[in-house]
Coordinates of C-alpha atoms in Angstrom, one line a residue:
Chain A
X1 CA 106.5 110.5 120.3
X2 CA 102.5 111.4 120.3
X3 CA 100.7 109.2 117.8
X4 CA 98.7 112.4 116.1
X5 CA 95.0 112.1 115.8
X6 CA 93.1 112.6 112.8
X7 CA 92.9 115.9 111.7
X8 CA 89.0 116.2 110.7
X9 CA 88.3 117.9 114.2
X10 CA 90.5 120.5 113.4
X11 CA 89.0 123.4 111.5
X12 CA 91.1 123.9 107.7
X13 CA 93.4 126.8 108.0
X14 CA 92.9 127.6 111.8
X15 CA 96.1 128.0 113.3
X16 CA 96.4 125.6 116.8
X17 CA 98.8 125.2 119.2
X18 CA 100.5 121.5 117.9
X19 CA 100.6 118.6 120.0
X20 CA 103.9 116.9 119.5
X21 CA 106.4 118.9 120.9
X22 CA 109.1 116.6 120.0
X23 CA 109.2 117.5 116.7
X24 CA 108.4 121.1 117.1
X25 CA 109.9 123.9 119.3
X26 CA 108.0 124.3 122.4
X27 CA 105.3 126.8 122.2
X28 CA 105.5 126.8 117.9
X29 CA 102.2 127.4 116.1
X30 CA 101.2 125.1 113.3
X31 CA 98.5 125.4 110.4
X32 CA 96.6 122.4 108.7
X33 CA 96.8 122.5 105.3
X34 CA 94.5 120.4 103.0
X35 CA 96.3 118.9 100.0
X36 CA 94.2 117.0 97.3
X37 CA 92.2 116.1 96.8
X38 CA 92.5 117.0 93.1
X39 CA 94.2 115.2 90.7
X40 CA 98.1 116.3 91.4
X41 CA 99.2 114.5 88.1
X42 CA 99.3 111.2 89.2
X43 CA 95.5 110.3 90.6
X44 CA 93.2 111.5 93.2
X45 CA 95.1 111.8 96.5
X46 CA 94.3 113.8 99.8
X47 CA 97.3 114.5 102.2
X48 CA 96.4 116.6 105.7
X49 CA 100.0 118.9 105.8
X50 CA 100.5 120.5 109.5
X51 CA 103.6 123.2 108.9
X52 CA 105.1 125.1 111.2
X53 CA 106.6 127.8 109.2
X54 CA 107.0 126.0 105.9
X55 CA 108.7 123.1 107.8
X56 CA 106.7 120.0 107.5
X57 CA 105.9 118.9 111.0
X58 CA 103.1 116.1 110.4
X59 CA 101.2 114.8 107.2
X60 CA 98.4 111.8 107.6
X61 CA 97.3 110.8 104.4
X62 CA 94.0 109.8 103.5
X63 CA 93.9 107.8 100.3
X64 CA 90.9 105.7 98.8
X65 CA 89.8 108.2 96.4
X66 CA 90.1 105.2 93.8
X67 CA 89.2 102.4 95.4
X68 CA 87.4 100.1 93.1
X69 CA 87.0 96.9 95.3
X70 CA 89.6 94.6 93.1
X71 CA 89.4 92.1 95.7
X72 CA 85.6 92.0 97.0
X73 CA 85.0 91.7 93.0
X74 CA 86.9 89.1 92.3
X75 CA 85.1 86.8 94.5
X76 CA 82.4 87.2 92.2
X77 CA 83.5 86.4 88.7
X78 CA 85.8 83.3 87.0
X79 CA 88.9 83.2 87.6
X80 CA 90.2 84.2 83.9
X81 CA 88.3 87.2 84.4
X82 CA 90.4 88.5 87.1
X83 CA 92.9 89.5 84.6
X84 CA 91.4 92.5 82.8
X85 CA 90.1 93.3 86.2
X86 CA 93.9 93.4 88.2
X87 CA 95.7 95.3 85.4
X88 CA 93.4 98.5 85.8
X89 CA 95.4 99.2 89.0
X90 CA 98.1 100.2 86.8
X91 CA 96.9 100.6 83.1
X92 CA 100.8 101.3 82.2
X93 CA 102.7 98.6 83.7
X94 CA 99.9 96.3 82.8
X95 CA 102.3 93.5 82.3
X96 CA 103.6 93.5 85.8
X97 CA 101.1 94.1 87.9
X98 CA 99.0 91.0 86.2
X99 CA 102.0 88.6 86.5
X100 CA 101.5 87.3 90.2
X101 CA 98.2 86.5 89.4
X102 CA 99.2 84.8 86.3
X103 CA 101.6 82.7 88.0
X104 CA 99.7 81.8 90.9
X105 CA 96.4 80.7 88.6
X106 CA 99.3 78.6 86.6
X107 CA 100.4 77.0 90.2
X108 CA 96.1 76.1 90.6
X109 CA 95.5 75.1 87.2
X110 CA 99.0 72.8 86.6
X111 CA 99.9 74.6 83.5
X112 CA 103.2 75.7 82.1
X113 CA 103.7 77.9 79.5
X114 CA 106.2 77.0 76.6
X115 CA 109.9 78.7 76.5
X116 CA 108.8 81.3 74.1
X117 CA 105.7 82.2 76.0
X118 CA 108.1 82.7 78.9
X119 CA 110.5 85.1 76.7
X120 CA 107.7 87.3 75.5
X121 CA 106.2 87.6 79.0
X122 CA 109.5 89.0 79.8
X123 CA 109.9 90.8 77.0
X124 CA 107.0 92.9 77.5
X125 CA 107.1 92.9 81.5
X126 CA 110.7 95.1 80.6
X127 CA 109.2 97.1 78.2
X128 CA 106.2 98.0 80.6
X129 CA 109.3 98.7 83.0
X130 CA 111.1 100.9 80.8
X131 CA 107.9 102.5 80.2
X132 CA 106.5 102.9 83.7
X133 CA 109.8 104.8 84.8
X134 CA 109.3 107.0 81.7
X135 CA 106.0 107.9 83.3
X136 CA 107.0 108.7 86.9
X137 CA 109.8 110.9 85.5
X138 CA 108.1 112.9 83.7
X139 CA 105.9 113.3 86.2
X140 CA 108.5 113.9 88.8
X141 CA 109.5 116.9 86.3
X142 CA 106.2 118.3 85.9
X143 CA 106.1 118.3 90.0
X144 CA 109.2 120.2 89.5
X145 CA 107.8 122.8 87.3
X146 CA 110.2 121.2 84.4
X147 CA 107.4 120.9 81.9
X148 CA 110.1 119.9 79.1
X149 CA 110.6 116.9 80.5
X150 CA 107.0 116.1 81.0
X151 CA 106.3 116.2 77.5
X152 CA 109.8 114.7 76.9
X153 CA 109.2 111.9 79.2
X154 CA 105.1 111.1 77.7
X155 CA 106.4 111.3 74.0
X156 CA 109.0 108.7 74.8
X157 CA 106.2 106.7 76.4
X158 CA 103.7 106.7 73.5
X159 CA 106.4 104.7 71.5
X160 CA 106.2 101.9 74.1
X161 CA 102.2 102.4 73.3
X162 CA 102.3 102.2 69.5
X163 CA 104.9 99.1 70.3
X164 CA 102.3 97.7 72.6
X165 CA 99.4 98.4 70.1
X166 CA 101.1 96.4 67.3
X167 CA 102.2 93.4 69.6
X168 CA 99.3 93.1 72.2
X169 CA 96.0 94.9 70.4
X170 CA 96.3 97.6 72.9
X171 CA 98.2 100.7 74.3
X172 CA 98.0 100.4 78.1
X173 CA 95.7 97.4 79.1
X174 CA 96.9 95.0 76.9
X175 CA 95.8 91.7 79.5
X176 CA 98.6 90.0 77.1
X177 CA 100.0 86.9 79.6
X178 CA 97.1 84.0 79.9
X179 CA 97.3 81.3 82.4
X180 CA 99.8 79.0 80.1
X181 CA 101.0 81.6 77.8
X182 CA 100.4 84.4 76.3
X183 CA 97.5 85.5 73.8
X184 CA 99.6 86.6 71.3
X185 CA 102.8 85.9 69.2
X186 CA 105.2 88.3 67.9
X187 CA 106.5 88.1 64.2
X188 CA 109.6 89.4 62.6
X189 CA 108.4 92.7 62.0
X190 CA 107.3 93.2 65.7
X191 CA 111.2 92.7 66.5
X192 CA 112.2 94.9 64.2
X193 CA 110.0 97.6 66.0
X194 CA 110.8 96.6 69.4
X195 CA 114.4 96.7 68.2
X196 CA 113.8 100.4 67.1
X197 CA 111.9 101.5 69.8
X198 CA 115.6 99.8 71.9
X199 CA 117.3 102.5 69.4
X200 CA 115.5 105.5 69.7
X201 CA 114.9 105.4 73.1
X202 CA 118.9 105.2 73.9
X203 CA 119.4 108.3 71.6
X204 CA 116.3 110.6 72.9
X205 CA 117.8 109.3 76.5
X206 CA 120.9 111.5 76.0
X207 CA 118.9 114.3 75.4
X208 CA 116.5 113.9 78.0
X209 CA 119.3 113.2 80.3
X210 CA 121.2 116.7 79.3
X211 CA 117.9 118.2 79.8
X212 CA 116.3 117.0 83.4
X213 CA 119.2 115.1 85.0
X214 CA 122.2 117.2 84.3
X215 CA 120.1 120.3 84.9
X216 CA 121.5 122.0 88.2
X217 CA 118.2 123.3 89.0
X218 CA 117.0 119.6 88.9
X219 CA 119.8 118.2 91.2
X220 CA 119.6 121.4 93.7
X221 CA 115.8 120.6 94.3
X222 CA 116.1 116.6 94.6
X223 CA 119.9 116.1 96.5
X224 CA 119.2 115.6 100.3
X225 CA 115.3 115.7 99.9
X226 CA 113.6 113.4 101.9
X227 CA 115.8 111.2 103.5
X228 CA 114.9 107.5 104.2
X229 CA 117.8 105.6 105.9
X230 CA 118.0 102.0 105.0
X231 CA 116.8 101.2 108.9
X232 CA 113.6 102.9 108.3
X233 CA 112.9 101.6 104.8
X234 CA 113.3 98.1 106.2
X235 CA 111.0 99.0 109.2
X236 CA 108.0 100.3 106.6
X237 CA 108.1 98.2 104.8
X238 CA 109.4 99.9 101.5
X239 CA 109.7 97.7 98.1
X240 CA 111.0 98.0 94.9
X241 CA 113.3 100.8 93.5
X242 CA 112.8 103.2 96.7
X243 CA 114.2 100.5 98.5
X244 CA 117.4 100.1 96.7
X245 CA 117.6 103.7 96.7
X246 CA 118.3 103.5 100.1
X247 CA 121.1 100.6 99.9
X248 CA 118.6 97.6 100.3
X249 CA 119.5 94.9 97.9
X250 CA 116.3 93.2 97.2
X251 CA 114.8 92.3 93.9
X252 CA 112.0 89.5 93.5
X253 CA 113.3 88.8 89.8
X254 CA 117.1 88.3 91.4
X255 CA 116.2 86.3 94.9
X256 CA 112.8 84.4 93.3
X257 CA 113.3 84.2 89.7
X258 CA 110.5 83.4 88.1
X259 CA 109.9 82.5 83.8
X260 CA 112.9 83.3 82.2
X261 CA 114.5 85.8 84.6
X262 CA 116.8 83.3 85.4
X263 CA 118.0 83.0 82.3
X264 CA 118.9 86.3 81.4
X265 CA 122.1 88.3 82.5
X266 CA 120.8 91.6 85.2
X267 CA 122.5 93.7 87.6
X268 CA 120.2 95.1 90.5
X269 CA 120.5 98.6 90.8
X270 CA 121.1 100.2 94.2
X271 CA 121.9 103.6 95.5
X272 CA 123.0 104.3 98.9
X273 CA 121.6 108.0 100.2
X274 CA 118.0 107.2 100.3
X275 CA 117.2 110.6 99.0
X276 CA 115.0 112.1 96.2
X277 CA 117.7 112.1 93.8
X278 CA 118.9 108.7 94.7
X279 CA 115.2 107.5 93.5
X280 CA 115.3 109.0 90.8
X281 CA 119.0 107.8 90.0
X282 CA 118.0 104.6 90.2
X283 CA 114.8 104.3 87.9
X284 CA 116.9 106.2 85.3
X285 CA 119.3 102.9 85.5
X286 CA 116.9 100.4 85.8
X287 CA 115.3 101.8 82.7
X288 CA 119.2 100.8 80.8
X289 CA 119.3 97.3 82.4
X290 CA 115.8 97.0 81.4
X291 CA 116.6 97.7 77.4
X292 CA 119.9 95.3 78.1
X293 CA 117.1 92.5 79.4
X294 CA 114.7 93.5 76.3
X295 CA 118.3 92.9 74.0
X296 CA 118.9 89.5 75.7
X297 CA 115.7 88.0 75.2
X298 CA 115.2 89.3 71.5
X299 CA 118.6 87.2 70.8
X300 CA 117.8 84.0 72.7
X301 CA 114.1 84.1 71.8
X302 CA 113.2 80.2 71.5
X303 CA 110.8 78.9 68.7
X304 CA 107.9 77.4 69.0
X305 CA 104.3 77.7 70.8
X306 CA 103.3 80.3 73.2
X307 CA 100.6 78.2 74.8
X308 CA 100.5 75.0 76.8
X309 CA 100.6 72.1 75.3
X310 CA 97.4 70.9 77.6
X311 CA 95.9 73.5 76.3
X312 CA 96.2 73.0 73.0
X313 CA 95.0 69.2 73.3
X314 CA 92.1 69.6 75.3
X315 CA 90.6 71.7 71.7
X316 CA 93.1 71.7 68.8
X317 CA 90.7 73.5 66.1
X318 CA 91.1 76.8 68.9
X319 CA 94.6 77.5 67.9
X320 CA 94.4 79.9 64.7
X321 CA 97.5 81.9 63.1
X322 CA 99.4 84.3 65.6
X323 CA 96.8 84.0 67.9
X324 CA 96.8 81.8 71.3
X325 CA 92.6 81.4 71.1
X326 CA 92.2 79.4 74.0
X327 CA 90.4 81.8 75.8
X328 CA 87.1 78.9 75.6
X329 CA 88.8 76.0 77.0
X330 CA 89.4 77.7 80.4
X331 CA 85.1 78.0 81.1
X332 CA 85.7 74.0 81.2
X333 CA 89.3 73.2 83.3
X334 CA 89.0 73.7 87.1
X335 CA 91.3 75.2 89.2
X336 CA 92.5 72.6 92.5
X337 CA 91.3 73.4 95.9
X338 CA 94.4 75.1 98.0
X339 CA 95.7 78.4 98.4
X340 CA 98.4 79.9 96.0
X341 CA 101.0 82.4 96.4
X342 CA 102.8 84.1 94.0
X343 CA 105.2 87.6 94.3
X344 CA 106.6 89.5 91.3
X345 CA 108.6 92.6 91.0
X346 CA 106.6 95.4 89.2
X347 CA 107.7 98.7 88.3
X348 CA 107.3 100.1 91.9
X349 CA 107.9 97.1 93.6
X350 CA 107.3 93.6 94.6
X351 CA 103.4 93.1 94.0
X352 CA 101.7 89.8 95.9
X353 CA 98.6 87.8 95.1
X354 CA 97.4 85.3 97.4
X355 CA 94.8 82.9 96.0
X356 CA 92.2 80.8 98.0
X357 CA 90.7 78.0 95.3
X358 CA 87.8 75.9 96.3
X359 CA 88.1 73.5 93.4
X360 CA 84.9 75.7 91.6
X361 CA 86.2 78.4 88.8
X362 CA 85.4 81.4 91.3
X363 CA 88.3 82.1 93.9
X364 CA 86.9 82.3 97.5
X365 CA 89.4 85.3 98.3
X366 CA 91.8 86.8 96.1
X367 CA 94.4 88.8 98.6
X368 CA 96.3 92.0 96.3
X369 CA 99.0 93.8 97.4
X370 CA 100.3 96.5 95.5
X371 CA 103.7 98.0 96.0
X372 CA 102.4 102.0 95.7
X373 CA 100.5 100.9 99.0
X374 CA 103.4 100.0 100.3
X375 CA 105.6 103.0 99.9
X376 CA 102.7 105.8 101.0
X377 CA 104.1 105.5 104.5
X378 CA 107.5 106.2 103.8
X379 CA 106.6 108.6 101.5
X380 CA 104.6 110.7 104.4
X381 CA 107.8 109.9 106.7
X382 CA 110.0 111.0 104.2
X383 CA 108.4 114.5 104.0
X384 CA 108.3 115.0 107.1
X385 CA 110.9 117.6 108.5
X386 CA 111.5 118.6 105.0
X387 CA 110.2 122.4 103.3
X388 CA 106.2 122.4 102.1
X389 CA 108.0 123.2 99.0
X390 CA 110.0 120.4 98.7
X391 CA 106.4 118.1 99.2
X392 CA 106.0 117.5 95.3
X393 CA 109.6 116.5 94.5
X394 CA 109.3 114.1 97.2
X395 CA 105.5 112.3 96.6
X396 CA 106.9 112.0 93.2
X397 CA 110.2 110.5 93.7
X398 CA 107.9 107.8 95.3
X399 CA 106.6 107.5 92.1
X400 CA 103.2 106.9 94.4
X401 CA 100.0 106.0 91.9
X402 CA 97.0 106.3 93.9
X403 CA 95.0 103.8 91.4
X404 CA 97.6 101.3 91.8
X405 CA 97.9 102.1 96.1
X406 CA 93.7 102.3 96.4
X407 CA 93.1 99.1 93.9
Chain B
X1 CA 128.5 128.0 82.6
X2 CA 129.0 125.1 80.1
X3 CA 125.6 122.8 82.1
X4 CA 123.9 126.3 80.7
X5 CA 125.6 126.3 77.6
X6 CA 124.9 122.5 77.3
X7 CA 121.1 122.5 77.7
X8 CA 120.8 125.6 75.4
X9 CA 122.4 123.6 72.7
X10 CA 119.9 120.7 73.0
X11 CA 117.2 122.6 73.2
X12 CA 118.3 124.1 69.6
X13 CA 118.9 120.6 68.6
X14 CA 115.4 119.8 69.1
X15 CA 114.4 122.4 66.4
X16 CA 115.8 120.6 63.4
X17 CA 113.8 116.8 64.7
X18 CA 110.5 116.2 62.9
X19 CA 107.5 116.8 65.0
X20 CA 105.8 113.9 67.1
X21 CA 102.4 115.4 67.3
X22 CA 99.9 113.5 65.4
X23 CA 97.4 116.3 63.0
X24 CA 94.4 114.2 63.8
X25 CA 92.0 114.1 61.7
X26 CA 94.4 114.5 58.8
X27 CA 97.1 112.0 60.0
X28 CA 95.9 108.6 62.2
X29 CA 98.3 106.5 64.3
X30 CA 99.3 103.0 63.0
X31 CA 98.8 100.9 65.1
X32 CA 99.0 97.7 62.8
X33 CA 96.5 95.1 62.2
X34 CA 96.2 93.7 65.8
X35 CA 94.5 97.4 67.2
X36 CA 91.6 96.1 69.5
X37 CA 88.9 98.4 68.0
X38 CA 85.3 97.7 68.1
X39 CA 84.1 94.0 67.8
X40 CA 82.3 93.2 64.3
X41 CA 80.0 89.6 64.0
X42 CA 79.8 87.7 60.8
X43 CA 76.4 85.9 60.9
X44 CA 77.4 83.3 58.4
X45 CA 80.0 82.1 60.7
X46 CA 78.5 82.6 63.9
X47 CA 77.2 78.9 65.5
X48 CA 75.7 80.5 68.5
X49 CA 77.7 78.5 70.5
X50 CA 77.5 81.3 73.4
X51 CA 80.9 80.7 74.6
X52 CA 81.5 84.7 73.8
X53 CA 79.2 85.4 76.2
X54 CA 80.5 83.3 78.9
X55 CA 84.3 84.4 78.8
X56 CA 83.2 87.9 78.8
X57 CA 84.7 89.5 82.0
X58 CA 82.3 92.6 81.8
X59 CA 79.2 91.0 80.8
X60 CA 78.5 93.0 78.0
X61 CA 77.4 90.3 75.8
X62 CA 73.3 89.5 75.2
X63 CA 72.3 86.8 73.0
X64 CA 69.5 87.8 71.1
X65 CA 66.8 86.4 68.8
X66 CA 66.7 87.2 65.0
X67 CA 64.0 86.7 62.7
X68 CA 65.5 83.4 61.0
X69 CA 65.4 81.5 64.7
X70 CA 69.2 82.1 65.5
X71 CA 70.2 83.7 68.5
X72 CA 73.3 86.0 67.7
X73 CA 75.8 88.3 70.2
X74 CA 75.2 91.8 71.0
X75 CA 77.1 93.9 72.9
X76 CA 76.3 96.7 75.9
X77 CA 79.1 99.5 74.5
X78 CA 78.4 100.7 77.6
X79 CA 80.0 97.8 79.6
X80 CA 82.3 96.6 76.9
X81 CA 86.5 97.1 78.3
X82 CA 87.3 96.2 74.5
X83 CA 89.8 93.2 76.0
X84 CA 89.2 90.9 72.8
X85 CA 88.4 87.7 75.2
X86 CA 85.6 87.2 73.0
X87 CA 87.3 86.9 70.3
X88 CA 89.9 85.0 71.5
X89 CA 87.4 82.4 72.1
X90 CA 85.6 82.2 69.0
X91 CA 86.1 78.9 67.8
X92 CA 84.9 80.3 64.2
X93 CA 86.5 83.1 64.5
X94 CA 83.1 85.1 63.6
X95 CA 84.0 87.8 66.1
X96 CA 86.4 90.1 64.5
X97 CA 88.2 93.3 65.8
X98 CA 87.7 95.9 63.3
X99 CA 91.1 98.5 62.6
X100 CA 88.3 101.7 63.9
X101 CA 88.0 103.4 67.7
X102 CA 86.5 106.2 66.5
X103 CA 83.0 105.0 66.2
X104 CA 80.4 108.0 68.0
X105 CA 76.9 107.3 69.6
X106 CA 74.3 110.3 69.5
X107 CA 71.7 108.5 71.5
X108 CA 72.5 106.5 75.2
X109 CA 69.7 103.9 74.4
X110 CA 71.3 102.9 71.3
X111 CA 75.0 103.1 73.0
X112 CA 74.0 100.7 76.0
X113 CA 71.5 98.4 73.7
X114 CA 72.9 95.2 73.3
X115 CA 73.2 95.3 69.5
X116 CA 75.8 94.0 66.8
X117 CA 77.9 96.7 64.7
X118 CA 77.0 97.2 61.6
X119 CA 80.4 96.6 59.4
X120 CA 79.7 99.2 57.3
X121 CA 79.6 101.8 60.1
X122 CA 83.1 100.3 61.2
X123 CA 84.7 100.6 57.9
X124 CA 88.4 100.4 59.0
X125 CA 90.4 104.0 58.7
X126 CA 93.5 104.8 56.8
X127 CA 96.2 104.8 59.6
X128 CA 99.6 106.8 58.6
X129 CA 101.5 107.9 61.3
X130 CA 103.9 105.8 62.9
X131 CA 106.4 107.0 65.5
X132 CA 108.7 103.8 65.5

């Protein structure tokens, strides 16, 4: 097949004679369309569209709208600061997309958070998983023109915000896990809310599930949409639930599990037809064995400290009620020279950080690899072949966050 | 015919819930006592130990000089991300979160000035709604 060249020496809407006759029948005519790039509900994205007809025949995409430069700025700054910097790549699943870089600054520092520190970090990681699949729904409806379930789907999710609020301090950054725990403890009346928020979700789930699943129109517009066989996934490199939509059986917290994920009781969900549907399928039931994970870890929550011990020691008068306050005893411990991997399954996928320590408190290179950036190509393969009109259902069925991709 | 029948019957369901919508200013979100609002200083506490300044991740922090010979925290609003490090490291615990994001700047000089908020100004707000 003919690698296509980038479209900017093509004039926007002139119609051309296109170049890879493979995928087109000889002699078609094509038009470049320009999509983005305006904000299409999930971020600033721009995707060149060449249709033949409305049949998809090409799509490059050109992302970076949102680059920010995470990793050229964190060679610049101390290594605890890196946190508040990371979780802006994905303000909703905060939680997840910090925890590589939480466990590999533990692996530099020698720390090791407490059993209940490692509980609440998976407590919330679930909840910011439950919460992130809320968020790509109802964004996948609004793509659909099924504006219900937008607002639905973003009600829902501003639970998981006040729940975050009155457990972290904030509603989407909450930079809650420190390197050897985590900054805050939960009291009894925080597990009485996230044991509420468990409730009410379940029940408003039915609903929504009558509503946007069970809808015909729904099914009619995802089934057989953008097909990604499980060859092809494994060739681009897809991660997360997009690959187990497609019948690959990988999930960091199952093959490398890390805190207390290997304590608690999880199925991995996989779907075999690689389509739309099968995408979304499989968030809606990761979101269930996410609230059974949330369940498990409220029941066999340990007592105790949520900081290191070393911590602790190195300036007792820091610890104060509920509160880790430790924040000042990191501008005097050192991390050791060596490099430091460290993988964790966000919402959208396995996200890697690869440290480079020099022994001083700012990293040489900080390497971030976020799993949106890893799905864009088989998101642009995936539409491919399909109807322009089918483009939407499929972006979003990728659940692709351009802040998260661009970083 | 029933899938039809089905959805219209949630849909009238949804009539008799109580609304989520918050009537701001009327009704405020609770957010409990942990909400990371705006960052309040009590001088009497404060040992200048400048330890705020140095865990900041945005730099938003400038020591300044006061007329009794103490050097106390301001902060750039401009640059502040409202993460609380600063207040997690407080060994005093001087540096407080107030309950109040609704604080307004008229002038940009002011706003980016590194300056200490004045705890009247961030008188905490009656918070009522709660959706869980």
């Amino acid at each position: 097949m003919q690698k296509t060249e980038w479209p900017f020496n093509l004039e926007v809407g002139r119609t051309f004679f296109v170049q890879s006759e493979e995928e087109l029948r000889g002699g078609g005519r094509g038009l470049t369309l320009v999509v983005g790039p305006q904000h299409p509900g999930s971020g600033h994205m721009r995707l060149f569209v060449v249709v033949d007809g409305d049949i998809i025949v090409d799509v490059v995409p050109d992302p970076g709208f949102v680059h920010r430069g995470v990793e050229k700025l964190a060679e610049n700054r101390p290594y605890w600061t890196l946190i508040p910097l990371v979780e802006k790549a994905s303000i909703m699943d905060s939680m997840n997309i910090t925890y590589p870089l939480i466990l590999a600054l533990e692996k530099a520092l020698g720390l090791e958070p407490p059993p209940r520190a490692k509980y609440l970090r998976v407590l919330m990681a679930e909840l910011s998983r439950v919460r992130t699949h809320l968020y790509d729904l109802a964004l996948l409806g609004v793509f659909l023109g099924h504006t219900t379930a937008f607002m639905w789907g973003f009600a829902l999710m501003d639970m998981y915000a006040e729940v975050f609020a009155k457990i972290a301090g904030a509603r989407t950054t909450i930079a809650y896990p420190v390197p050897g725990g985590v900054r805050r403890d939960v009291k009894p009346d925080h597990v009485e809310a996230v044991k509420r928020l468990l409730e009410v979700t379940r029940r408003k789930l039915k609903d929504f599930k009558t509503l946007f699943l069970d809808n015909p129109v729904t099914k009619a517009r995802l089934e057989g949409v953008g097909i990604v066989d499980a060859k092809k996934t494994a060739e681009l490199g897809v991660v997360g639930p997009f690959a187990r939509a497609s019948g690959i059986d990988y999930d960091v917290r199952k093959v490398h599990p890390y805190d207390a994920y290997g304590d608690v009781d999880f199925e991995v969900v996989v779907e075999k037809d690689g389509d739309a549907w099968a995408r979304t399928l499989v968030r809606w039931r990761e979101m269930y064995e996410s609230m059974s994970i949330v369940e498990q870890v409220l029941k066999a929550l340990p007592e105790g400290d949520v900081i290191d011990q070393a911590l602790l020691f190195k300036n007792p008068e820091y610890r104060r009620e509920g509160v880790g306050g430790v924040l000042g005893v990191y501008t005097y411990i050192y991390p050791e020279p060596g490099e430091y991997l460290a993988v964790a399954e966000a919402t959208r996928g396995a996200t890697l950080v690869h440290l480079w320590a020099t022994g001083l408190q700012r990293v040489h290179r900080m390497r971030f690899v976020t799993p949106s950036w890893r799905n864009l190509r088989a998101m642009v393969e995936a539409m491919k072949g399909g109807r322009l009109a089918d483009m939407p259902a499929v972006y979003m069925s990728f659940g692709y966050f351009p802040p998260e991709a661009d970083r | 015919m029933i899938t039809h029948l089905k959805l219209f019957t949630t849909a009238v369901k949804q009539l008799f819930q109580p609304p989520l919508t918050v009537r701001w200013p009327e009704e405020r979100r609770n957010y409990g006592d942990r909400m990371r609002g705006f960052i309040v200083n009590d001088r009497s506490k404060c040992i200048s130990c400048q330890l705020c300044e140095a865990v900041c991740p945005a730099k938003a922090i400038k020591f300044h000089l006061e007329a009794d010979g103490r050097r106390y925290p301001g902060i750039d609003w401009g640059r502040c991300i409202l993460c609380g490090y600063c207040v997690d490291a407080c060994p005093t615990g001087s540096l407080q979160h107030v309950n109040n994001t609704e604080i307004v700047w008229t002038d940009l000089d002011v706003y980016k000035k590194p300056s200490e908020m004045d705890p009247d100004d961030a008188a905490p707000l009656p918070a009522t709604k709660s959706l869980i």
